[in-house]
XYZ file of N, CA and C in Angstrom:
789
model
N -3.844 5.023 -29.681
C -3.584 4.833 -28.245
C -2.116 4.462 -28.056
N -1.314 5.154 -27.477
C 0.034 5.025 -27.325
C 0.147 3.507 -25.946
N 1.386 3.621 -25.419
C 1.802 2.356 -24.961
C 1.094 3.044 -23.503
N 1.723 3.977 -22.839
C 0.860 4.390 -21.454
C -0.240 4.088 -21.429
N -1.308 4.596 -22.208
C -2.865 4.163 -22.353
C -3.211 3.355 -22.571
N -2.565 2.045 -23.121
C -3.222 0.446 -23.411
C -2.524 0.055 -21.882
N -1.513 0.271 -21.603
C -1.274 -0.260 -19.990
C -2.371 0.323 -19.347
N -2.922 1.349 -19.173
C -3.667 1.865 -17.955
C -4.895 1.242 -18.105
N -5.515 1.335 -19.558
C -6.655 0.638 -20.021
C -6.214 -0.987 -19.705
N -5.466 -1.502 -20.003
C -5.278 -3.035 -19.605
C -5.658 -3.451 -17.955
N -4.956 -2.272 -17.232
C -5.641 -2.584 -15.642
C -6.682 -2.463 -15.417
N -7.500 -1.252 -16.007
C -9.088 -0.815 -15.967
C -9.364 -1.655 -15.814
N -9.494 -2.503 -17.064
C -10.223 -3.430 -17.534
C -10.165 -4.607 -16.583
N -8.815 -5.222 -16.227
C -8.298 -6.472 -15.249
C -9.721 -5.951 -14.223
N -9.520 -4.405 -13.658
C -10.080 -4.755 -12.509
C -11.658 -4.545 -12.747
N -12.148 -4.379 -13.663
C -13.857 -3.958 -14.195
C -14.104 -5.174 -14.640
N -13.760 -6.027 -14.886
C -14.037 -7.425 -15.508
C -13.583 -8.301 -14.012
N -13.042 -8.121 -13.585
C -12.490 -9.072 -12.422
C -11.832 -10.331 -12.643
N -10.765 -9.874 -13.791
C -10.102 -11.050 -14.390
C -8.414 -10.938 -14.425
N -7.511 -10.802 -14.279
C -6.318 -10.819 -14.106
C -5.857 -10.512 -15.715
N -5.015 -9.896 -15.464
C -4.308 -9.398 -17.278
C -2.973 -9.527 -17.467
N -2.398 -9.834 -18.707
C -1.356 -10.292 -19.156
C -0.103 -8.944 -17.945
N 1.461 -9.367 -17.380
C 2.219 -8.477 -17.365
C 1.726 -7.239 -18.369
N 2.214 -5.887 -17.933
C 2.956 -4.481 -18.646
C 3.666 -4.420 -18.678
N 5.540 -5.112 -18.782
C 6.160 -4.755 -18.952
C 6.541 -5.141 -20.651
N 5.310 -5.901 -21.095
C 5.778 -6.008 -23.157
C 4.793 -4.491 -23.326
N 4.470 -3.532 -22.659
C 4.324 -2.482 -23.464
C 5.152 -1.222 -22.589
N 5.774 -1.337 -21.465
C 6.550 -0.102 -20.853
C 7.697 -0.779 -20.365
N 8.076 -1.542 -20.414
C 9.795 -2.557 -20.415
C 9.400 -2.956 -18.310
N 10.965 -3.361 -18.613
C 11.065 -4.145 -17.344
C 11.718 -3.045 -15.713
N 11.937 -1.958 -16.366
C 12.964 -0.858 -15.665
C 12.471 0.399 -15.877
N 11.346 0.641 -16.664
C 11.426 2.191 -16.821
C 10.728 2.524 -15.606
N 11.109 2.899 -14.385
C 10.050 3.728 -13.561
C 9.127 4.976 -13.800
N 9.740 5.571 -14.347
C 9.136 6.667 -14.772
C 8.082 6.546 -15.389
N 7.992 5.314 -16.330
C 6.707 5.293 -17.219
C 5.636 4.760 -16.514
N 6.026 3.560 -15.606
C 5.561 2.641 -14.658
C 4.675 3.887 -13.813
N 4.935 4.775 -13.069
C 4.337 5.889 -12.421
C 3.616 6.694 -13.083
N 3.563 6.907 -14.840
C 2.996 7.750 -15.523
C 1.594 6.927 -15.792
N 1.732 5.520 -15.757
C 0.623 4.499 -15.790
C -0.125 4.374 -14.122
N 0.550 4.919 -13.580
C -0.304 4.799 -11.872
C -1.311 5.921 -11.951
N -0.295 6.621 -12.582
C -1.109 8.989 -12.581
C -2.274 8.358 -13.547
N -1.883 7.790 -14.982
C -3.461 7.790 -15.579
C -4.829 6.848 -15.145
N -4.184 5.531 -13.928
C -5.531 4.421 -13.760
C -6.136 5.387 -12.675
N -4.794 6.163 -11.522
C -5.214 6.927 -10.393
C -6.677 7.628 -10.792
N -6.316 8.600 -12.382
C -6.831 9.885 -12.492
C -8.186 9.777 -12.974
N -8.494 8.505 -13.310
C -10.036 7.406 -14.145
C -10.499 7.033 -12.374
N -10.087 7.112 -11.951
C -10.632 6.434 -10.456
C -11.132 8.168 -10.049
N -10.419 9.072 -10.086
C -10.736 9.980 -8.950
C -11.834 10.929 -10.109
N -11.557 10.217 -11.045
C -13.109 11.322 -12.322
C -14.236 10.513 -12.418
N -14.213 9.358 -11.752
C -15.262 8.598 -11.272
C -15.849 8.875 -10.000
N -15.196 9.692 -9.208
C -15.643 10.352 -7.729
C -15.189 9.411 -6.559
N -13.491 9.111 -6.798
C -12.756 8.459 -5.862
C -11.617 9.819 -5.490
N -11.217 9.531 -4.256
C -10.647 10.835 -3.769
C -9.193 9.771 -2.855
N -8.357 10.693 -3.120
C -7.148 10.623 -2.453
C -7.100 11.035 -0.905
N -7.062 10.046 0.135
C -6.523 10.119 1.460
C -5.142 9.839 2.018
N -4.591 9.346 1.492
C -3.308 8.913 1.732
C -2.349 8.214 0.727
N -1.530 7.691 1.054
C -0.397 6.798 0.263
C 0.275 5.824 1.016
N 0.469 5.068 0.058
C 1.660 3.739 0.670
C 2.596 3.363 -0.429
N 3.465 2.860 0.364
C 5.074 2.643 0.450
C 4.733 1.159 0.222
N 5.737 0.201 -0.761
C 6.460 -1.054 -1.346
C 7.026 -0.955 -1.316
N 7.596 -2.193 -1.367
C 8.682 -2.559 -1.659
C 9.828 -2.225 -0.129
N 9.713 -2.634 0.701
C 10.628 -2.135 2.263
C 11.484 -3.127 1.974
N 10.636 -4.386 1.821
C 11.681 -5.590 2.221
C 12.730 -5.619 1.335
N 14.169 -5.574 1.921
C 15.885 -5.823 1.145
C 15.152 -7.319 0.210
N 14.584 -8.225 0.644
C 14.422 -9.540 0.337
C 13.557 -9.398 -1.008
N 12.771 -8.491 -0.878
C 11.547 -8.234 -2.356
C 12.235 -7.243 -2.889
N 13.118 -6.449 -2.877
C 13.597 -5.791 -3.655
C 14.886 -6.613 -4.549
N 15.342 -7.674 -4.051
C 16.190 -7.998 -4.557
C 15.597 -9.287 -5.905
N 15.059 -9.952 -4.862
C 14.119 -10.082 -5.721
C 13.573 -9.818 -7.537
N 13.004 -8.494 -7.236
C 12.426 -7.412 -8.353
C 13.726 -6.598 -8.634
N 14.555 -6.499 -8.221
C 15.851 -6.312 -8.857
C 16.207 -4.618 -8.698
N 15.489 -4.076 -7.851
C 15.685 -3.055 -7.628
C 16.414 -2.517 -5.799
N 16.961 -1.094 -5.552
C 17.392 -0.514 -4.732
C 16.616 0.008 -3.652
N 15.624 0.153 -4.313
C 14.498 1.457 -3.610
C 13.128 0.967 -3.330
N 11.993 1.228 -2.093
C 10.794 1.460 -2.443
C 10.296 1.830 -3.622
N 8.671 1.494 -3.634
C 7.812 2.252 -4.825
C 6.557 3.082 -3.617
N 5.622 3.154 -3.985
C 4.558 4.293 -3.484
C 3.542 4.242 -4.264
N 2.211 4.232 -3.906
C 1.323 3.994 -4.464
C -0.010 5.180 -3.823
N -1.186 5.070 -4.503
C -1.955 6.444 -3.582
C -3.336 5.256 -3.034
N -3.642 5.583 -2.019
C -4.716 5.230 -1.064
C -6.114 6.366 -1.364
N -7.320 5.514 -1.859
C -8.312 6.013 -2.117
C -9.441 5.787 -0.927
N -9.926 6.653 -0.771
C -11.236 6.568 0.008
C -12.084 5.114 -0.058
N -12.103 4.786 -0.996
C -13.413 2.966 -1.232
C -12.203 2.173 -0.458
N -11.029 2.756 -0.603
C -9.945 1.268 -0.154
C -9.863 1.406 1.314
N -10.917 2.233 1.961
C -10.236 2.225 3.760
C -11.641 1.374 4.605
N -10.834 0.606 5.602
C -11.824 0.045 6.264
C -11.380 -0.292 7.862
N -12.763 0.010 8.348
C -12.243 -0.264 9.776
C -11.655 -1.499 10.508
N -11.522 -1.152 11.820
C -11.069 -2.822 12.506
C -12.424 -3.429 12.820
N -12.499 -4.728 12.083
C -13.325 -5.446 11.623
C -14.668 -5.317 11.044
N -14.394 -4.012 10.631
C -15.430 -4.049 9.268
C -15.728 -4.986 8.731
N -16.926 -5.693 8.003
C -16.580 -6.595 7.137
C -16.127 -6.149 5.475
N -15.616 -7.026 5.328
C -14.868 -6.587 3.611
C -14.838 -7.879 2.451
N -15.504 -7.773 1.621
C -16.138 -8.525 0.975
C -14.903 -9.178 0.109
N -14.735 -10.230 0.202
C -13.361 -10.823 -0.583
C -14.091 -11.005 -2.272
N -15.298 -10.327 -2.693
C -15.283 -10.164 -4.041
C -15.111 -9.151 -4.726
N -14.222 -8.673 -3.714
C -13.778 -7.220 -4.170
C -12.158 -7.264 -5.023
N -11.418 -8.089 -4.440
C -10.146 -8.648 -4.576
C -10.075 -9.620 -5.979
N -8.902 -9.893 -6.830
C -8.465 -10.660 -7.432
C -7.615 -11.652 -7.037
N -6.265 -11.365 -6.056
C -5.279 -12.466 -5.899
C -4.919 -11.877 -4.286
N -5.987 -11.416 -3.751
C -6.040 -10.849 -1.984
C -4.488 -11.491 -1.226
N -3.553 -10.415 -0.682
C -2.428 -11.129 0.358
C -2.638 -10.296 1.840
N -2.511 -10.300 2.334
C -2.294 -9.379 3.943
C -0.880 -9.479 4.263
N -0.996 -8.135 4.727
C 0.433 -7.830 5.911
C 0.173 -6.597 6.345
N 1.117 -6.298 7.536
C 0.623 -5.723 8.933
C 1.394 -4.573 8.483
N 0.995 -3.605 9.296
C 2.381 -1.967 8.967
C 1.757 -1.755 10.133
N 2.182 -0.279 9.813
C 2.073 0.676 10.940
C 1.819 2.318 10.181
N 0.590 2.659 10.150
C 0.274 3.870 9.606
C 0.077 4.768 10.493
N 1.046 5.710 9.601
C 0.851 7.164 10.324
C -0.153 8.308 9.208
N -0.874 9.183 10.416
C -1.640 9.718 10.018
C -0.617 11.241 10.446
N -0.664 12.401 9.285
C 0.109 13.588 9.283
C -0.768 14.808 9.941
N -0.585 15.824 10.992
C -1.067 16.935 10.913
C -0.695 18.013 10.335
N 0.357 18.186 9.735
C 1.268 18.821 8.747
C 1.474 18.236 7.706
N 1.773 19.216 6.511
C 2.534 19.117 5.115
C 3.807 18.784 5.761
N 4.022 17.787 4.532
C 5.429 17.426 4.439
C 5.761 17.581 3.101
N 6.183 19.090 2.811
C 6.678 19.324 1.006
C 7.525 20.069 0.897
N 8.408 19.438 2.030
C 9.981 20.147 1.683
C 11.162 18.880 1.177
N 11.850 19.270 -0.313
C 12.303 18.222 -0.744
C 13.263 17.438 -0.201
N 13.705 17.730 0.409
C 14.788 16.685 1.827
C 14.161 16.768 2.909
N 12.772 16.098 2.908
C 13.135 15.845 4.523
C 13.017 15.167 5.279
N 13.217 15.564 6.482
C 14.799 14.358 7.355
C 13.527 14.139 8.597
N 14.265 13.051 9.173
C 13.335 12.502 10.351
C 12.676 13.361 11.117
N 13.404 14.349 11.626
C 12.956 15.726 12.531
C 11.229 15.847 11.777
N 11.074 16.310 10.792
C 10.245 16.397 9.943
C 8.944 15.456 9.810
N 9.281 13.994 9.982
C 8.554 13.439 10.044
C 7.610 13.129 11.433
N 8.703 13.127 12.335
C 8.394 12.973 13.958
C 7.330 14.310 13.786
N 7.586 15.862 13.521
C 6.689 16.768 13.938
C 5.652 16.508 13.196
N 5.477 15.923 11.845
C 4.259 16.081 11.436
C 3.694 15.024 11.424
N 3.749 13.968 12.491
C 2.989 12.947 12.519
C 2.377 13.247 13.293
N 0.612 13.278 13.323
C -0.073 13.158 14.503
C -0.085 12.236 15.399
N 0.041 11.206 14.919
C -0.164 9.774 15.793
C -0.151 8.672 15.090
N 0.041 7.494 15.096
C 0.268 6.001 14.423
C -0.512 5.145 14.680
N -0.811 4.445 14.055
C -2.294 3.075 14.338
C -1.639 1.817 13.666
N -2.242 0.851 14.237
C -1.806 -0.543 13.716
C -2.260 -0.740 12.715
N -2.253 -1.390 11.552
C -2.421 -1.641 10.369
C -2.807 -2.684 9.263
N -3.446 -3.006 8.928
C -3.422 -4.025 7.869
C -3.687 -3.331 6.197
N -2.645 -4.117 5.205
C -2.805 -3.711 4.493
C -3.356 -5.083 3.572
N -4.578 -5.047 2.845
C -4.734 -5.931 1.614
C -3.984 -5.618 0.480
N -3.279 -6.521 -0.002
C -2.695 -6.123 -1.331
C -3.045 -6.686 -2.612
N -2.933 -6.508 -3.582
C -3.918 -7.274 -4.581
C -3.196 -7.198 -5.732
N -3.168 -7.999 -7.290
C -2.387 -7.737 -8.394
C -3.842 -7.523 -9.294
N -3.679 -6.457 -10.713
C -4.579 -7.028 -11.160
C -3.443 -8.121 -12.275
N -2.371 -8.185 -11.794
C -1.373 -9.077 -12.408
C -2.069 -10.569 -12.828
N -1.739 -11.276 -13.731
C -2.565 -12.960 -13.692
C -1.231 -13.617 -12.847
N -1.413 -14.007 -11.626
C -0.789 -15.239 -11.220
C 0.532 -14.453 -9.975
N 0.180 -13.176 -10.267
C 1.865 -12.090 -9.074
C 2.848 -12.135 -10.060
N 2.354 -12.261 -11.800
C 3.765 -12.095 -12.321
C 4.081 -11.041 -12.499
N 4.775 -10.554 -11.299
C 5.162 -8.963 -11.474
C 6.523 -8.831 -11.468
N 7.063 -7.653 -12.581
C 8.435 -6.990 -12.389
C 8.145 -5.532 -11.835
N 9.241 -4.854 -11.435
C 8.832 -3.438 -10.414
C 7.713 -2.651 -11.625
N 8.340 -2.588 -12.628
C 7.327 -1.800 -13.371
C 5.979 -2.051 -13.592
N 5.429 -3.689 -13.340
C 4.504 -3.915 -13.479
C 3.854 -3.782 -11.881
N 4.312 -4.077 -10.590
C 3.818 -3.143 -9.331
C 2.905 -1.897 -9.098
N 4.591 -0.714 -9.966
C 4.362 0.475 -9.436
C 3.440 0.712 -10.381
N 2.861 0.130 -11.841
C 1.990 0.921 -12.870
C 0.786 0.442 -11.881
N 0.229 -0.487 -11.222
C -0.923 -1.227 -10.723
C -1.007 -0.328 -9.195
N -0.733 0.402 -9.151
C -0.677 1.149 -8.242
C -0.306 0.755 -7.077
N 1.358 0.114 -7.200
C 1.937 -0.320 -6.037
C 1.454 -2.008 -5.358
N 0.385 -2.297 -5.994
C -0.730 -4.113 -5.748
C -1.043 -3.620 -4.591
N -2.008 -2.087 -4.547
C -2.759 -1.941 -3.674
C -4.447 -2.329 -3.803
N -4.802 -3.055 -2.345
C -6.020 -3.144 -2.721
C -7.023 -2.898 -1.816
N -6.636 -2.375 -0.389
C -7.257 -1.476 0.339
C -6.531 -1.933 1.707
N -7.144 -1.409 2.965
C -6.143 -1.194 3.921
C -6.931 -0.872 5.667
N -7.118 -1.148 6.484
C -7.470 -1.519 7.286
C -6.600 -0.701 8.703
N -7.752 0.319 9.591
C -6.845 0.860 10.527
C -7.595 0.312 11.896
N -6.177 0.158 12.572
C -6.588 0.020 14.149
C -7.439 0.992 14.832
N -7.741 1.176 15.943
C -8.344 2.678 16.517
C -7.860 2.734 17.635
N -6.337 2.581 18.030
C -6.066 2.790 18.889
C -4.498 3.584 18.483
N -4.863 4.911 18.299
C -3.812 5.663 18.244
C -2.939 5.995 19.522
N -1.211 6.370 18.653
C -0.154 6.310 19.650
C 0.736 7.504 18.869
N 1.565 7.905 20.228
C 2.095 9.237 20.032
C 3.301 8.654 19.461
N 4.335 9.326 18.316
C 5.572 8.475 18.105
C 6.323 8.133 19.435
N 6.088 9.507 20.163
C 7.187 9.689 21.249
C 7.072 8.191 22.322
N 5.614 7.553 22.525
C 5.336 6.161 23.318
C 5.898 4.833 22.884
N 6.274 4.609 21.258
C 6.739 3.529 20.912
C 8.147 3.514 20.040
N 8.237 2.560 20.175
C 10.197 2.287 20.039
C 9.805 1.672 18.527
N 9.596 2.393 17.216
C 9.168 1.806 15.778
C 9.851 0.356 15.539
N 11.556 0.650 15.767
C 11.906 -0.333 15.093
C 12.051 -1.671 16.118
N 11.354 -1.202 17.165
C 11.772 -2.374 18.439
C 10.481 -3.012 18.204
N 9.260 -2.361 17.356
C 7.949 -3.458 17.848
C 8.348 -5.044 17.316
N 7.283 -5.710 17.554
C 7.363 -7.292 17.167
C 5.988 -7.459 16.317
N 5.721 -7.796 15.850
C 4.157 -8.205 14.651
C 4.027 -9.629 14.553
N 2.680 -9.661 14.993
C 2.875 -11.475 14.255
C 1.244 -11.111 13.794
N 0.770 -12.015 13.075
C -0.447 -11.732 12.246
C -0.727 -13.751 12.798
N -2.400 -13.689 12.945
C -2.928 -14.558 13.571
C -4.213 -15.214 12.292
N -4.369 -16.401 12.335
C -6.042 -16.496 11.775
C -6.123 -17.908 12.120
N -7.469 -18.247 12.781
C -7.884 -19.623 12.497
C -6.814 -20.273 13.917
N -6.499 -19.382 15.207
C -5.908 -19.765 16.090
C -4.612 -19.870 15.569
N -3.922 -19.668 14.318
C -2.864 -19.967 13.997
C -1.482 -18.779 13.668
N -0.540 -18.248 14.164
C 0.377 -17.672 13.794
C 0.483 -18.193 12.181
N 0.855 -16.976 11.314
C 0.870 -16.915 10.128
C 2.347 -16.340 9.280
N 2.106 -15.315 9.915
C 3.029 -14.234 9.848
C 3.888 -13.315 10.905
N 5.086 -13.189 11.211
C 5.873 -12.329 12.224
C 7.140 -11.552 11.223
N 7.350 -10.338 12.222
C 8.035 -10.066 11.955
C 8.257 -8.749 12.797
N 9.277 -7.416 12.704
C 9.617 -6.559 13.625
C 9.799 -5.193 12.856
N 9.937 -4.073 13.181
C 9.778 -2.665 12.951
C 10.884 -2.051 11.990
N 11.944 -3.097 12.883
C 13.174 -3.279 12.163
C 13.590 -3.514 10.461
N 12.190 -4.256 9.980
C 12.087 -4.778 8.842
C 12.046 -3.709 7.335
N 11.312 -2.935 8.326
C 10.440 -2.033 7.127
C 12.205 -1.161 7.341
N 12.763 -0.795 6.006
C 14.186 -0.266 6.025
C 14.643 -0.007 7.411
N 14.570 -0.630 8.485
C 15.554 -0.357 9.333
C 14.322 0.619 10.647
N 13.517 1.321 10.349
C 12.448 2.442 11.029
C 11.394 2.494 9.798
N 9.645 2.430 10.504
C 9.108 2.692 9.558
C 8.766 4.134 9.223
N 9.782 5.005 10.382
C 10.045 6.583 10.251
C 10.795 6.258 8.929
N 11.837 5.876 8.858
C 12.887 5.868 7.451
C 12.257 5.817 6.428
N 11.280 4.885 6.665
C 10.083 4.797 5.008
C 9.074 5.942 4.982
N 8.734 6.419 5.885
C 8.204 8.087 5.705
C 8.986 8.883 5.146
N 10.170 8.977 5.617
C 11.478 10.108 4.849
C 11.567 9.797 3.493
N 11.624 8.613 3.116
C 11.854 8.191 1.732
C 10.984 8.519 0.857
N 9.528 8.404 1.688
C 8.468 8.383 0.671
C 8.122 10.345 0.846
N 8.335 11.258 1.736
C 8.165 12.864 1.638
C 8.794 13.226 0.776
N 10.186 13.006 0.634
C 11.004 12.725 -0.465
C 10.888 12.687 -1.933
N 10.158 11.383 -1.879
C 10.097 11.231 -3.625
C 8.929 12.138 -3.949
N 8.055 11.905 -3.132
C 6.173 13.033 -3.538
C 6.585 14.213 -3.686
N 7.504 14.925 -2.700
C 7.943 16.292 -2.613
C 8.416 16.552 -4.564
N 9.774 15.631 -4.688
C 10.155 15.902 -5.957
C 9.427 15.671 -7.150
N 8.482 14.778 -6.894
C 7.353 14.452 -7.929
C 5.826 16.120 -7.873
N 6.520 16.404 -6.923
C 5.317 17.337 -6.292
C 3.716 17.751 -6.474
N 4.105 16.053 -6.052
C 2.843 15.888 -4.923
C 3.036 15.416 -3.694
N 3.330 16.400 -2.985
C 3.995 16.313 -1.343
C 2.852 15.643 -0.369
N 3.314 15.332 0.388
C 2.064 14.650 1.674
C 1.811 15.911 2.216
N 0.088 16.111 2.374
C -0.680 17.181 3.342
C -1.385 16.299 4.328
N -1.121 17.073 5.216
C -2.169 17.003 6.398
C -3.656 16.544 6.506
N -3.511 15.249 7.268
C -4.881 14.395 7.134
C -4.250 13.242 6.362
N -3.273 13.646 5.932
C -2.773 12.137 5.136
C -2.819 10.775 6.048
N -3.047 10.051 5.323
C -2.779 8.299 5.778
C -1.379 7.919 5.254
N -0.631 7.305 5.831
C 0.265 6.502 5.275
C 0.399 5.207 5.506
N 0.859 3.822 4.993
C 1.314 2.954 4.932
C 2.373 2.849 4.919
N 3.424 2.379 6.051
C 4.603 2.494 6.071
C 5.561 1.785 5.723
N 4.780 0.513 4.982
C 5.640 -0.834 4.619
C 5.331 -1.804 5.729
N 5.498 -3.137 4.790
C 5.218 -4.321 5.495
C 6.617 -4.717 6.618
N 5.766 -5.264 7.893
C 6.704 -5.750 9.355
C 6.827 -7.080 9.203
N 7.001 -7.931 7.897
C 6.725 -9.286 7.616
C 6.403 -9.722 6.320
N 6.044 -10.804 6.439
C 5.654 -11.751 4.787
C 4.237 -11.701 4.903
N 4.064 -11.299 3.464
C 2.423 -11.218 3.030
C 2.018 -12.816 3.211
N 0.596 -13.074 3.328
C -0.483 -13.998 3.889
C -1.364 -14.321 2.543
N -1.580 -14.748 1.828
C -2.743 -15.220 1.104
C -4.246 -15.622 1.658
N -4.688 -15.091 0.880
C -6.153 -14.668 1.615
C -7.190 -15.424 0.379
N -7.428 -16.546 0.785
C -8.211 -18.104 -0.326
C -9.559 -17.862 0.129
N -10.326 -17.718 1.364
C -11.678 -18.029 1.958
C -11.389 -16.744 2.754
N -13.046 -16.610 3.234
C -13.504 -15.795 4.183
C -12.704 -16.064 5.419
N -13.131 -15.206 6.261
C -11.959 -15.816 7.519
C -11.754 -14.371 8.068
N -10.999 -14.349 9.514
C -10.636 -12.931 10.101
C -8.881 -13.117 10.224
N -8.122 -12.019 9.925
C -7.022 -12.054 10.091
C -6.801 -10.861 11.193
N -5.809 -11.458 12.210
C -5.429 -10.159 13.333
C -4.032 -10.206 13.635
N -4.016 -8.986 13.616
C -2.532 -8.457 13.218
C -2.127 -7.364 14.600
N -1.296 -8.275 15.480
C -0.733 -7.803 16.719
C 0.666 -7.060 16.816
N 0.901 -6.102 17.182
C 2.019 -5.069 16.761
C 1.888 -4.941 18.489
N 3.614 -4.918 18.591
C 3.453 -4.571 20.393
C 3.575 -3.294 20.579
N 3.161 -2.704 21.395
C 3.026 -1.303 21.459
C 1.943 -0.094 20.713
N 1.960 -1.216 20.097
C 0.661 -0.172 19.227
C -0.849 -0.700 19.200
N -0.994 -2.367 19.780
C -2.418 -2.537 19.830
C -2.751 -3.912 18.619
N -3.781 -3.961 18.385
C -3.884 -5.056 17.248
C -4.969 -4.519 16.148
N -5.152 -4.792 14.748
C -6.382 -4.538 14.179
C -6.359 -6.124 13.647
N -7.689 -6.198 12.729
C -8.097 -7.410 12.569
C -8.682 -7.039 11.055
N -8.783 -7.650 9.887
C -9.243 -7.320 8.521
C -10.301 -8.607 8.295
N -11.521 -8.793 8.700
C -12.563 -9.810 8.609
C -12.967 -9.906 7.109
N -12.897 -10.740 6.028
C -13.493 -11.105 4.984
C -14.283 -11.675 4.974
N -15.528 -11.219 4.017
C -17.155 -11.849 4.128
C -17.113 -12.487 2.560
N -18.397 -13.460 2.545
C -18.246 -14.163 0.975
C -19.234 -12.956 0.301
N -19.685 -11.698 0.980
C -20.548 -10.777 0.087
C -20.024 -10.390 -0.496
N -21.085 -9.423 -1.723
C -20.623 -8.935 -2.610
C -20.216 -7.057 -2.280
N -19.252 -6.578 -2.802
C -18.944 -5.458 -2.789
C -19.829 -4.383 -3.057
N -20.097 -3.637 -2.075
C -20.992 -2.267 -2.377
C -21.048 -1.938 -3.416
């Protein structure tokens, strides 16, 4: 078993046992992206030969503040599976999670391919059908968030499922980088932040991310979900509880955690 396959098998396992596992970067270093993504393609490809299917993708890493952080320039990208989508206020069983955080985006859903290798906002505006408010759960099967980028992007970005509003909006109705977000629970403001956050437009983090899939080619098709990056600081998620996540212009969703057990 080479070094890719004891990393991919090391997450399996974190998340089939429901126990947190040592860092990957003492078997694929602290910088290699490339390998880091070759470990996403093999946990991805054990999930979807188990009869999990690809709907979408999301974008890490927006914040200048977490990238600097993790010591890197750029987003990462991760793929969104069918078990990981849930409605506004579905319930969602927090024994599904290892180290559960929340934060708010703004997902766009595509009616067009986007698999041309540059492309530019124009591009994104036409092939967005419409945008919904967002919550994303994020999860490590990391022990404790000790993550470096490589240990992120191999874990498939510390995705751990994702939550849509149902109140879709045309790009052309909202001003992306003008919204405001604040995330609520327990009567209490938690989390804020603005549109502005996610690189500047969370259009900009669409371009970035058609971009890299295109050259990796696996381009975004139509019907896609996206996650556009976090409008704020992730939330830790300890107990059951409802979190609601208010985006102006676009509406609110809410991600309710139950003490049940996972389907």
């Amino acid at each position: 078993m080479n070094a890719f396959q004891t990393a991919a098998e090391r997450l399996i396992q974190a998340d089939a046992s429901h126990t947190p596992c040592e860092p990957l970067r003492d078997l694929i270093g602290e910088a290699d992206q490339i390998a880091a993504y070759r470990v996403q393609e093999m946990v991805t490809q054990a999930r979807l030969d188990a009869g999990r299917r690809i709907v979408g993708r999301k974008i890490g890493l927006t914040s200048r503040a977490v990238q600097a952080q993790l010591g890197v320039g750029s987003p990462d990208h991760g793929a969104l599976l069918d078990d990981m989508a849930y409605a506004d206020r579905e319930p969602i069983p927090l024994s599904r999670f290892l180290q559960p955080r929340v934060e708010a985006e703004v997902a766009f859903v595509l009616d067009r391919d986007l698999d041309v290798e540059m492309a530019n906002v124009a591009d994104v505006i036409r092939a967005t059908a419409f945008v919904l408010p967002a919550i994303e759960v994020v999860d490590s099967r990391i022990t404790d968030w000790d993550i470096r980028v490589t240990d992120t992007i191999a874990d498939n970005a510390s995705g751990g499922a994702f939550v849509l509003g149902t109140t879709p909006r045309a790009l052309s109705e909202v001003d992306l980088p003008a919204i405001g977000m604040a995330i609520e629970t327990a009567d209490q403001v938690v989390s804020t932040g603005a549109g502005v956050a996610c690189l500047g437009s969370p259009v900009a983090a669409v371009v970035w991310l058609a971009r890299a899939l295109a050259t990796q080619e696996t381009p975004l098709r139509a019907g896609d979900v996206i996650l556009s990056g976090a409008l704020g600081p992730v939330v830790p998620v300890t107990t059951p509880g409802s979190f609601c996540a208010r985006l102006s212009g676009l509406g609110q969703v809410s991600a309710v955690f139950t003490q049940g057990e996972d389907a």
